[in-house]
Short mmCIF file of C-alpha atoms in Angstrom, two decimals:
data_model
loop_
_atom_site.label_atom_id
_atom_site.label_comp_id
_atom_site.label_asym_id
_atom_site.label_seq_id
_atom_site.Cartn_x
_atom_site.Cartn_y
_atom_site.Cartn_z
CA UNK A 157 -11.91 11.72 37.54
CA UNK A 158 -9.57 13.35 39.95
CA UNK A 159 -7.14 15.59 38.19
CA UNK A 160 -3.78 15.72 40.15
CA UNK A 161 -1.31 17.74 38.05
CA UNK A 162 -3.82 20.46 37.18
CA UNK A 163 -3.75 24.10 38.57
CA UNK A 164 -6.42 26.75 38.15
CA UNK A 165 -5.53 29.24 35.42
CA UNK A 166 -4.26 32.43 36.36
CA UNK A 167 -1.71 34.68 35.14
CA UNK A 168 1.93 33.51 35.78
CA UNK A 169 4.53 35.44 37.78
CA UNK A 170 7.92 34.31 39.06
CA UNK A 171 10.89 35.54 40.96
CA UNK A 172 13.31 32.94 39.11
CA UNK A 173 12.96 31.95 35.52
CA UNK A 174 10.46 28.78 34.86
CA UNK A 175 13.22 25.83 34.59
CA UNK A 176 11.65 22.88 32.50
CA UNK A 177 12.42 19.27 31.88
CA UNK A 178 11.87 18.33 28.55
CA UNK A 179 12.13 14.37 27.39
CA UNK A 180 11.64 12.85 23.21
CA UNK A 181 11.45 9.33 22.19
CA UNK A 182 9.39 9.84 19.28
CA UNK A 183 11.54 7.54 16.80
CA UNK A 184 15.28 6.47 17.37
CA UNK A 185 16.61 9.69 19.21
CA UNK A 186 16.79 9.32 23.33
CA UNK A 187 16.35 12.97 24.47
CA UNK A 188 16.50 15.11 27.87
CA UNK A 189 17.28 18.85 28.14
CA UNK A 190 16.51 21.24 30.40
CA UNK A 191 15.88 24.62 29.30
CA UNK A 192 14.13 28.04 31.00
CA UNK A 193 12.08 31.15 30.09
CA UNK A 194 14.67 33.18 30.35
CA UNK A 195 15.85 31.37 26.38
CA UNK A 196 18.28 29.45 28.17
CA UNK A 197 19.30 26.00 27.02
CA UNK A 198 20.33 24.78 30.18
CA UNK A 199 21.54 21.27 29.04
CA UNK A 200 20.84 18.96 25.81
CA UNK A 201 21.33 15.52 25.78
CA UNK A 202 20.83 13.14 22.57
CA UNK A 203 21.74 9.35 22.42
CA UNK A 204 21.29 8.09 18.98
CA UNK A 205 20.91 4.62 17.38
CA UNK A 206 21.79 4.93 14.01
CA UNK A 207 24.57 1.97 14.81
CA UNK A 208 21.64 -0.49 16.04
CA UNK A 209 19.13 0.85 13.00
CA UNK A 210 21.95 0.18 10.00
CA UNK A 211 21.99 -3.48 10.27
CA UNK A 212 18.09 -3.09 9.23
CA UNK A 213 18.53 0.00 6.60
CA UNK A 214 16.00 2.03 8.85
CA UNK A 215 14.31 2.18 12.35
CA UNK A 216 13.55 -1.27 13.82
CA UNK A 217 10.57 -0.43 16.17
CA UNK A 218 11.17 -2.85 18.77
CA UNK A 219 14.98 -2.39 18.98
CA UNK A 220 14.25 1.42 19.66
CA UNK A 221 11.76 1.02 22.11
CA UNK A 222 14.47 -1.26 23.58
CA UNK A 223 16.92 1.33 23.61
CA UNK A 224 15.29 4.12 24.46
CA UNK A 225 14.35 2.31 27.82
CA UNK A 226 18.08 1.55 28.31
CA UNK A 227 19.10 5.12 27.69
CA UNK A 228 16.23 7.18 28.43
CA UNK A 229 17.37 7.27 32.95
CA UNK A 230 21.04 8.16 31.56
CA UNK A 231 19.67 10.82 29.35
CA UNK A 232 17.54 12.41 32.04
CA UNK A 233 20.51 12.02 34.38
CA UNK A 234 23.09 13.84 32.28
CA UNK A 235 20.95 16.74 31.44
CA UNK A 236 20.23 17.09 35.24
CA UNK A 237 23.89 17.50 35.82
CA UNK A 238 25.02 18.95 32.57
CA UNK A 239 22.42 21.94 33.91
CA UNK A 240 23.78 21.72 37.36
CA UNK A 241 20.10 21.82 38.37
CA UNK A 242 18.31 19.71 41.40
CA UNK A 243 15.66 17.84 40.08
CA UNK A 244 13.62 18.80 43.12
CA UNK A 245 13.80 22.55 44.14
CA UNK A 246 14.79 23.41 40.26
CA UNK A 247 12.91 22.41 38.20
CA UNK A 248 9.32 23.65 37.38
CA UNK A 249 8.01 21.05 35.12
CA UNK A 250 8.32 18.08 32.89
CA UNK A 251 7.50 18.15 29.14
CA UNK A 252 7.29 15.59 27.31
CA UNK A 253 6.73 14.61 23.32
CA UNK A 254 2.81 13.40 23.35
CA UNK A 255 2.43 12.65 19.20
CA UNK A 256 3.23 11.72 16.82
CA UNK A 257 5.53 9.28 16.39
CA UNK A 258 6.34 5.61 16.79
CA UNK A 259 3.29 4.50 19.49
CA UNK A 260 5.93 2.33 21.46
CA UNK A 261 8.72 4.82 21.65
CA UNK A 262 6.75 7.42 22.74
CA UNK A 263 5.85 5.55 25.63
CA UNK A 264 8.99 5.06 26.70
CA UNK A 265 9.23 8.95 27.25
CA UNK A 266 5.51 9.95 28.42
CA UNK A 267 5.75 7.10 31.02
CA UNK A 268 9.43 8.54 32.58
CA UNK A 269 7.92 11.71 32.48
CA UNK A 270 4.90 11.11 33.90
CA UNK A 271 6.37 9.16 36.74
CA UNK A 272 9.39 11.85 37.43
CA UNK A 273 6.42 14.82 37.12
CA UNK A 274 3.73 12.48 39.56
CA UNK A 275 6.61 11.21 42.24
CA UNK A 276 8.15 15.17 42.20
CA UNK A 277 4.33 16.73 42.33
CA UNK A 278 5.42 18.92 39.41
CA UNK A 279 3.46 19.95 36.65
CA UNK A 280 2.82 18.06 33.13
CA UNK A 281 2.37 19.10 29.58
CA UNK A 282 2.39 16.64 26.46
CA UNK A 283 3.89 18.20 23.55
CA UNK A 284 3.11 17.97 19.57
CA UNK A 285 6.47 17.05 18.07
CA UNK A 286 6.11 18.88 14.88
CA UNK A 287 4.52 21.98 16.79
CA UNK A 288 8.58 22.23 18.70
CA UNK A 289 9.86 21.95 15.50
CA UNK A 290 8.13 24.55 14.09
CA UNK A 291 8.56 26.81 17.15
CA UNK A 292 12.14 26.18 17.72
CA UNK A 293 13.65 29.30 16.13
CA UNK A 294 11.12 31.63 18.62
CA UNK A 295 14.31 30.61 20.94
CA UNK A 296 17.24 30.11 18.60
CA UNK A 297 16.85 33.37 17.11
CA UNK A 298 16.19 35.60 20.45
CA UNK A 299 16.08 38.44 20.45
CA UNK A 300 14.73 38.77 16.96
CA UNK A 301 12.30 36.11 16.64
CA UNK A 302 10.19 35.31 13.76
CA UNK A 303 6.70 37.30 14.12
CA UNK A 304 3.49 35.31 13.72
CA UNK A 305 2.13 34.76 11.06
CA UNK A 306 4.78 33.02 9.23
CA UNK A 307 5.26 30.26 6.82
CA UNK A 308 7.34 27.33 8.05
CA UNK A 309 8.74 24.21 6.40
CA UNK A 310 8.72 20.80 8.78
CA UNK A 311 10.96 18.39 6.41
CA UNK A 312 11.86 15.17 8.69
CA UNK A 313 11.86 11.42 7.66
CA UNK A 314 8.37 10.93 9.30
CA UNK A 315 6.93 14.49 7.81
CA UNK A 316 6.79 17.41 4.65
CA UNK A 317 4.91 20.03 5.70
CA UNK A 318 4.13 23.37 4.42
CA UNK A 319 2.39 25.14 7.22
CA UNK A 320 1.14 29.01 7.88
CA UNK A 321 1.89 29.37 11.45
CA UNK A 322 -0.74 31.86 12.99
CA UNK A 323 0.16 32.08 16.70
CA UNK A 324 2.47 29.15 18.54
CA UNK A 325 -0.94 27.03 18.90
CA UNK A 326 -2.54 27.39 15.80
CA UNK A 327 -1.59 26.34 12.46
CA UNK A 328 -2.66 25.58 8.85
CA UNK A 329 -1.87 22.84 6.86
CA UNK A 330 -0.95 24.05 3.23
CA UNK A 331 0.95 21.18 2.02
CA UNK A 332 1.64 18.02 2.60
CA UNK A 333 3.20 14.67 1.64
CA UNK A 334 0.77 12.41 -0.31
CA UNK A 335 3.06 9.51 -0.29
CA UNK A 336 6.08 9.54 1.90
CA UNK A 337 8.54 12.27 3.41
CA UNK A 338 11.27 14.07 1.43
CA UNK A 339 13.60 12.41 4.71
CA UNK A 340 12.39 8.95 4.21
CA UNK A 341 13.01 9.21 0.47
CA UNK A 342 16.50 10.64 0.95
CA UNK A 343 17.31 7.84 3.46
CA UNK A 344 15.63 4.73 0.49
CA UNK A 345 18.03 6.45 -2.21
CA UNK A 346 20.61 6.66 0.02
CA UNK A 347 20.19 2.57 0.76
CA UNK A 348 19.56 2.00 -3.12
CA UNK A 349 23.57 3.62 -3.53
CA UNK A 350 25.03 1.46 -0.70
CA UNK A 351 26.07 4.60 1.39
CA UNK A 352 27.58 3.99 4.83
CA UNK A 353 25.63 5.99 7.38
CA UNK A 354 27.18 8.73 9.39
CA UNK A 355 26.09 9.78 12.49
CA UNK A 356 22.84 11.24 11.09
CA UNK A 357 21.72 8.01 9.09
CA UNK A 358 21.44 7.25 5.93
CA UNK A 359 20.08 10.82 4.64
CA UNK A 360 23.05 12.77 6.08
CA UNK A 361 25.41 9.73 4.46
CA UNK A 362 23.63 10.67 0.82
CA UNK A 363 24.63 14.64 1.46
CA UNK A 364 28.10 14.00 2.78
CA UNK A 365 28.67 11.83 -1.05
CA UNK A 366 27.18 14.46 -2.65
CA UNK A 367 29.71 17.48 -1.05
CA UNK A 368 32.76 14.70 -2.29
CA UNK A 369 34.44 15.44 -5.46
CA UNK A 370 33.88 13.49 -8.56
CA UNK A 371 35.17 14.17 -12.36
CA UNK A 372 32.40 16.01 -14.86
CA UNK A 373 34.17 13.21 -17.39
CA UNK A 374 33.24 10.93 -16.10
CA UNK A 375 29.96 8.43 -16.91
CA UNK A 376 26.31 8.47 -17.14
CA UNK A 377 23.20 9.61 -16.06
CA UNK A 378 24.34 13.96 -16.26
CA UNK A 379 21.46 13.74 -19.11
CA UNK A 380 19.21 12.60 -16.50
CA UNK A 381 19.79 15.44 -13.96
CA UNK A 382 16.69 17.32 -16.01
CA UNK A 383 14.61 14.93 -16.02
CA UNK A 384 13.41 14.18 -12.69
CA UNK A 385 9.49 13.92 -12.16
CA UNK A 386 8.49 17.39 -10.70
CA UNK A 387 5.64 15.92 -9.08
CA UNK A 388 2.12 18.19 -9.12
CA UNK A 389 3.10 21.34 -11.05
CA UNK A 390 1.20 24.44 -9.30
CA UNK A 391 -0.63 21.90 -6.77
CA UNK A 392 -0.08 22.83 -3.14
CA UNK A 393 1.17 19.05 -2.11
CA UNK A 394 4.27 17.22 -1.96
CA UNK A 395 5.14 14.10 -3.50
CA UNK A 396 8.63 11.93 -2.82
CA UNK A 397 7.79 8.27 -4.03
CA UNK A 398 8.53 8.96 -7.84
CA UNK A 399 11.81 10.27 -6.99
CA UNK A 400 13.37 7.29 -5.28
CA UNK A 401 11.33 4.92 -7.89
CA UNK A 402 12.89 7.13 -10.67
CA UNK A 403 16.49 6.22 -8.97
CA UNK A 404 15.30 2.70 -8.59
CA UNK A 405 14.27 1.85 -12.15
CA UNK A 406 17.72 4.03 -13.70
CA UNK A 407 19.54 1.06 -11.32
CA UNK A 408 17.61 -1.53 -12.61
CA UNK A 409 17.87 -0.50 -16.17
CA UNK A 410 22.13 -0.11 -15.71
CA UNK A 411 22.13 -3.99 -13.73
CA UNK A 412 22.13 -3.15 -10.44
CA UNK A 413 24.41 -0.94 -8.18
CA UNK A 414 27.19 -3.25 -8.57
CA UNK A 415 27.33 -2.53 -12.55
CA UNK A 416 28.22 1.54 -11.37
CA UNK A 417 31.50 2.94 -10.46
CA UNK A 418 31.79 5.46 -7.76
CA UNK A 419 31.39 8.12 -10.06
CA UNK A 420 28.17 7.33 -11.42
CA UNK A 421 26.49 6.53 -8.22
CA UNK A 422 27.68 10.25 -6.78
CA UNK A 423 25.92 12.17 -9.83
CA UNK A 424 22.57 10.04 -9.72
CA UNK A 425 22.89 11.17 -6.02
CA UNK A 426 22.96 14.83 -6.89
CA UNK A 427 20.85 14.54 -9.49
CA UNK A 428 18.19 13.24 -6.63
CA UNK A 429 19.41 15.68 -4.29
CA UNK A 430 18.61 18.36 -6.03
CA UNK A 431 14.97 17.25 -7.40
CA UNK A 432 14.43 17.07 -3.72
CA UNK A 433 15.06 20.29 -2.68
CA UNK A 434 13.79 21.66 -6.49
CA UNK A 435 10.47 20.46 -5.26
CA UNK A 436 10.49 22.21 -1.57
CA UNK A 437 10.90 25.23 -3.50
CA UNK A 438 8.20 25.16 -5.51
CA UNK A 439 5.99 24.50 -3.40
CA UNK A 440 7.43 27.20 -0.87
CA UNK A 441 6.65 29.63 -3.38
CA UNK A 442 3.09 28.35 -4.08
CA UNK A 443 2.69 28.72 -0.03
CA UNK A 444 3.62 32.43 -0.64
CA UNK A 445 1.43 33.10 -3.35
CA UNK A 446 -1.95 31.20 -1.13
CA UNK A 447 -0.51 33.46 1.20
CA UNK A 448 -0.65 37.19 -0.77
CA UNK A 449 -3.70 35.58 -2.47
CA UNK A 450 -5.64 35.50 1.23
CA UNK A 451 -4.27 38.84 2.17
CA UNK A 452 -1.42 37.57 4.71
CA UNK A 453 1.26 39.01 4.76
CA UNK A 454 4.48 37.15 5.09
CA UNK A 455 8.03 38.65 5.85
CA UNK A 456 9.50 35.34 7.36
CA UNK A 457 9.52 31.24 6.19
CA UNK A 458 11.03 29.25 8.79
CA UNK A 459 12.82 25.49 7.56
CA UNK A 460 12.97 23.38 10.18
CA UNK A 461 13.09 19.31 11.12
CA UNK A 462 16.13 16.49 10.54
CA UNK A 463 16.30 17.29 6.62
CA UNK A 464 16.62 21.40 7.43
CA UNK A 465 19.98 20.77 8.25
CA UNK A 466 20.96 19.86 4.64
CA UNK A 467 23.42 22.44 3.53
CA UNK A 468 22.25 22.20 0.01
CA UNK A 469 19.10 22.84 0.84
CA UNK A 470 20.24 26.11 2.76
CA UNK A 471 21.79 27.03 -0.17
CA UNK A 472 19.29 26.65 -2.32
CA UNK A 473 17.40 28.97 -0.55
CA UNK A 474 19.80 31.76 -0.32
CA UNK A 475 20.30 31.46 -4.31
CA UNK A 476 16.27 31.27 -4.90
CA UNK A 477 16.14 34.85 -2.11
CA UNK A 478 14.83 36.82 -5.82
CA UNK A 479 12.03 35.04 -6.00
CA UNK A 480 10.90 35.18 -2.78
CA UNK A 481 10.91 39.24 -2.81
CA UNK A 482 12.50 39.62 0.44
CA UNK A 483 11.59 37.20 2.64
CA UNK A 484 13.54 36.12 5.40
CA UNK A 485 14.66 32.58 5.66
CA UNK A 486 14.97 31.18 9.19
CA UNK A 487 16.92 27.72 10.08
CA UNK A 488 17.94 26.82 14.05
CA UNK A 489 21.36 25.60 13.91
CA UNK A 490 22.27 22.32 12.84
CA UNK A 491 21.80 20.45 15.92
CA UNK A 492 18.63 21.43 16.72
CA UNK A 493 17.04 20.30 13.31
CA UNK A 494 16.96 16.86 14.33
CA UNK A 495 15.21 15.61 16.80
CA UNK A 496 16.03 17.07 20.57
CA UNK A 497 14.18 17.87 23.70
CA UNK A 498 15.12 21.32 23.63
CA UNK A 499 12.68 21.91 21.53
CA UNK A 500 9.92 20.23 23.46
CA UNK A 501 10.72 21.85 26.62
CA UNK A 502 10.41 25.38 24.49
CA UNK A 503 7.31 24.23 22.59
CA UNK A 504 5.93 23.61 26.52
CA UNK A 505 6.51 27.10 27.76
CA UNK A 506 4.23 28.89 27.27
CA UNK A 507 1.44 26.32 28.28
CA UNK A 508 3.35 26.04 31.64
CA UNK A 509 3.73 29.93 32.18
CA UNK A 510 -0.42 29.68 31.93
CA UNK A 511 -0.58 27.34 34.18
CA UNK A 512 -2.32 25.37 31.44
CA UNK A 513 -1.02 22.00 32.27
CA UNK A 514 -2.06 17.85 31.39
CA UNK A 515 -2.98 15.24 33.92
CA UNK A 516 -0.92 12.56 34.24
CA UNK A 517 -3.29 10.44 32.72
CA UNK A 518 -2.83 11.77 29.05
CA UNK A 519 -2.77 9.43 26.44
CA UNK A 520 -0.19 9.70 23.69
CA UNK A 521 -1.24 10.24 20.31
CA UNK A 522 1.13 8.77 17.45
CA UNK A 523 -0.76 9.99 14.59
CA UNK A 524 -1.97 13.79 15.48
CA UNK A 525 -2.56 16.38 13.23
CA UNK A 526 -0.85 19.92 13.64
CA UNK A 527 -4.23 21.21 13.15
CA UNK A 528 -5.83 19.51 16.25
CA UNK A 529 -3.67 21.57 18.55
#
């Protein structure tokens, strides 16, 4: 087959920085950024859904993919201008998220890109969403970057992942979920306690309640705070689906939601939050010990995806600092945890300054391990 979009190998040189377009549509975000080599975020555009996801208490496939087609030429658009770029003489190439994620909302971005990178004769590359995750702080933290190898923690509502990072292409999985995602269990218990979402869903909504004051007087379930599953004890995997089923069957047991007053409902939240977070320590610290147990040495853990932008979590971290014998703890800011494009055109970089590029035939991949990089 005829391969358009790519370019023999050879080492990259420029006079300007390498400008890149980078699109996601993975789940319910609409994306576009443009960023450079140069560690430059350019522009950053996200359009969100959570007010057409609520009705349903969590992403409606089809109603995304719907959305994302209405929004995805006004996100692409506004980061143009927002970068006060030319789509044309500008920019370099077009990145785009390949896998994983929801099959029919990807599409919706690899098919703009595609067509924007075929129609412009620019350059492709399909990016793994969890890899730009994990590589994100390599440009939020410039000109100190994390050094390879590090550890890094991917918490989102589609992922938990423990992974040792060996260079920005290859990783090992450590840990992972063998149920569901510490997000997607944040976002059930948040729907069990009848929070209003913010503008980060129903996850964000459960940490906001916690941060709000409440009385220590006040009723119930402060005996329960202890007794949380802690699922796995010194097993390198995660587990989420006892901890919103240990929520569920307190609720049951007390009549339903209705039966609880405010009060009650904010210190089973805690109580969850923080057998959440208890458990992505643990296991942090069992990725540290594989780690000094292999002869790897580790000065730097890097917490990244939607649910690394949990303050609680954050702080958690800082108090636990002792027992992780001076390792550094690395976080991009808050916006950047969730899901952007900035950190797909970043991911792409270094693929594109090789010349290493995808045909604009690629196929997406919605489920793709980190491994098969």
């Amino acid at each position: 087959m005829l391969c358009l979009s790519r370019l023999t190998r050879l080492p990259f040189t420029l006079s300007r920085s390498f400008t890149v377009l980078a699109l996601e549509s993975s789940a319910d975000d609409t994306c576009a950024a443009v960023v450079n080599d140069s560690h430059r975020i350019l522009s950053n555009v996200v359009m969100k859904q959570n007010d057409l996801h609520e009705v349903y208490g969590g992403i409606h496939p089809e109603v995304a993919i719907q959305a994302h087609q209405r929004n995805m030429p006004l996100a692409v658009q506004q980061a143009l201008k927002d970068a006060n770029v030319d789509i044309v003489k500008d920019i370099d190439g077009v990145a785009f998220t390949r896998g994983p994620g929801i099959g029919g909302c990807l599409s919706v971005g690899s098919n703009a890109a595609k067509s924007l990178a075929a129609a412009l004769n620019k350059p492709l590359v399909g990016v793994h969403h969890m890899q730009a995750h994990a590589l994100t702080s390599l440009l939020t933290s410039w000109p100190n970057p994390p050094s390879f190898p590090f550890l890094t923690l991917l918490v989102s509502g589609g992922h938990t992942l423990l992974l040792l990072a060996i260079s920005s292409r290859s990783f090992k999985i450590l840990a992972t979920t063998l149920d569901e995602s510490v997000g997607r269990s944040f976002d059930k218990v948040s729907r069990m306690l009848g929070l209003k979402w913010t503008s980060l869903g129903p996850g964000a909504a459960l940490e906001q309640f916690c941060l709000e004051n409440f009385s220590d007087n006040d009723s119930v379930l402060s005996e329960h705070a202890t007794v949380f599953p802690r699922p796995m004890p010194g097993r390198l995997a995660f587990s989420y689906a006892s901890l919103h089923s240990h929520v569920e069957r307190y609720l049951f047991s007390r009549g339903g939601i209705k039966q609880l007053n405010v009060e009650t409902r904010r210190i089973i939240a805690r109580a969850f939050q923080e057998a959440a977070v208890s458990q992505l320590i643990d296991k942090l610290l069992l990725g540290l010990k594989w780690c000094q147990n292999n002869n790897i040495t580790i000065t730097t853990i890097v917490v990244s995806g939607g649910v690394a932008s949990n303050l609680y979590l954050r702080e958690r971290c800082v108090l636990a600092s002792d027992r992780f014998h001076g390792v550094d703890f690395v976080y991009p800011p808050l916006h950047l945890c969730t899901d952007n494009a900035v950190m797909i055109g970043w991911a792409s970089m270094t693929r594109f300054l090789a010349q290493d590029h995808d045909d604009y035939t690629i196929d997406l991949l919605p489920k793709w391990s980190i491994e098969d990089l």
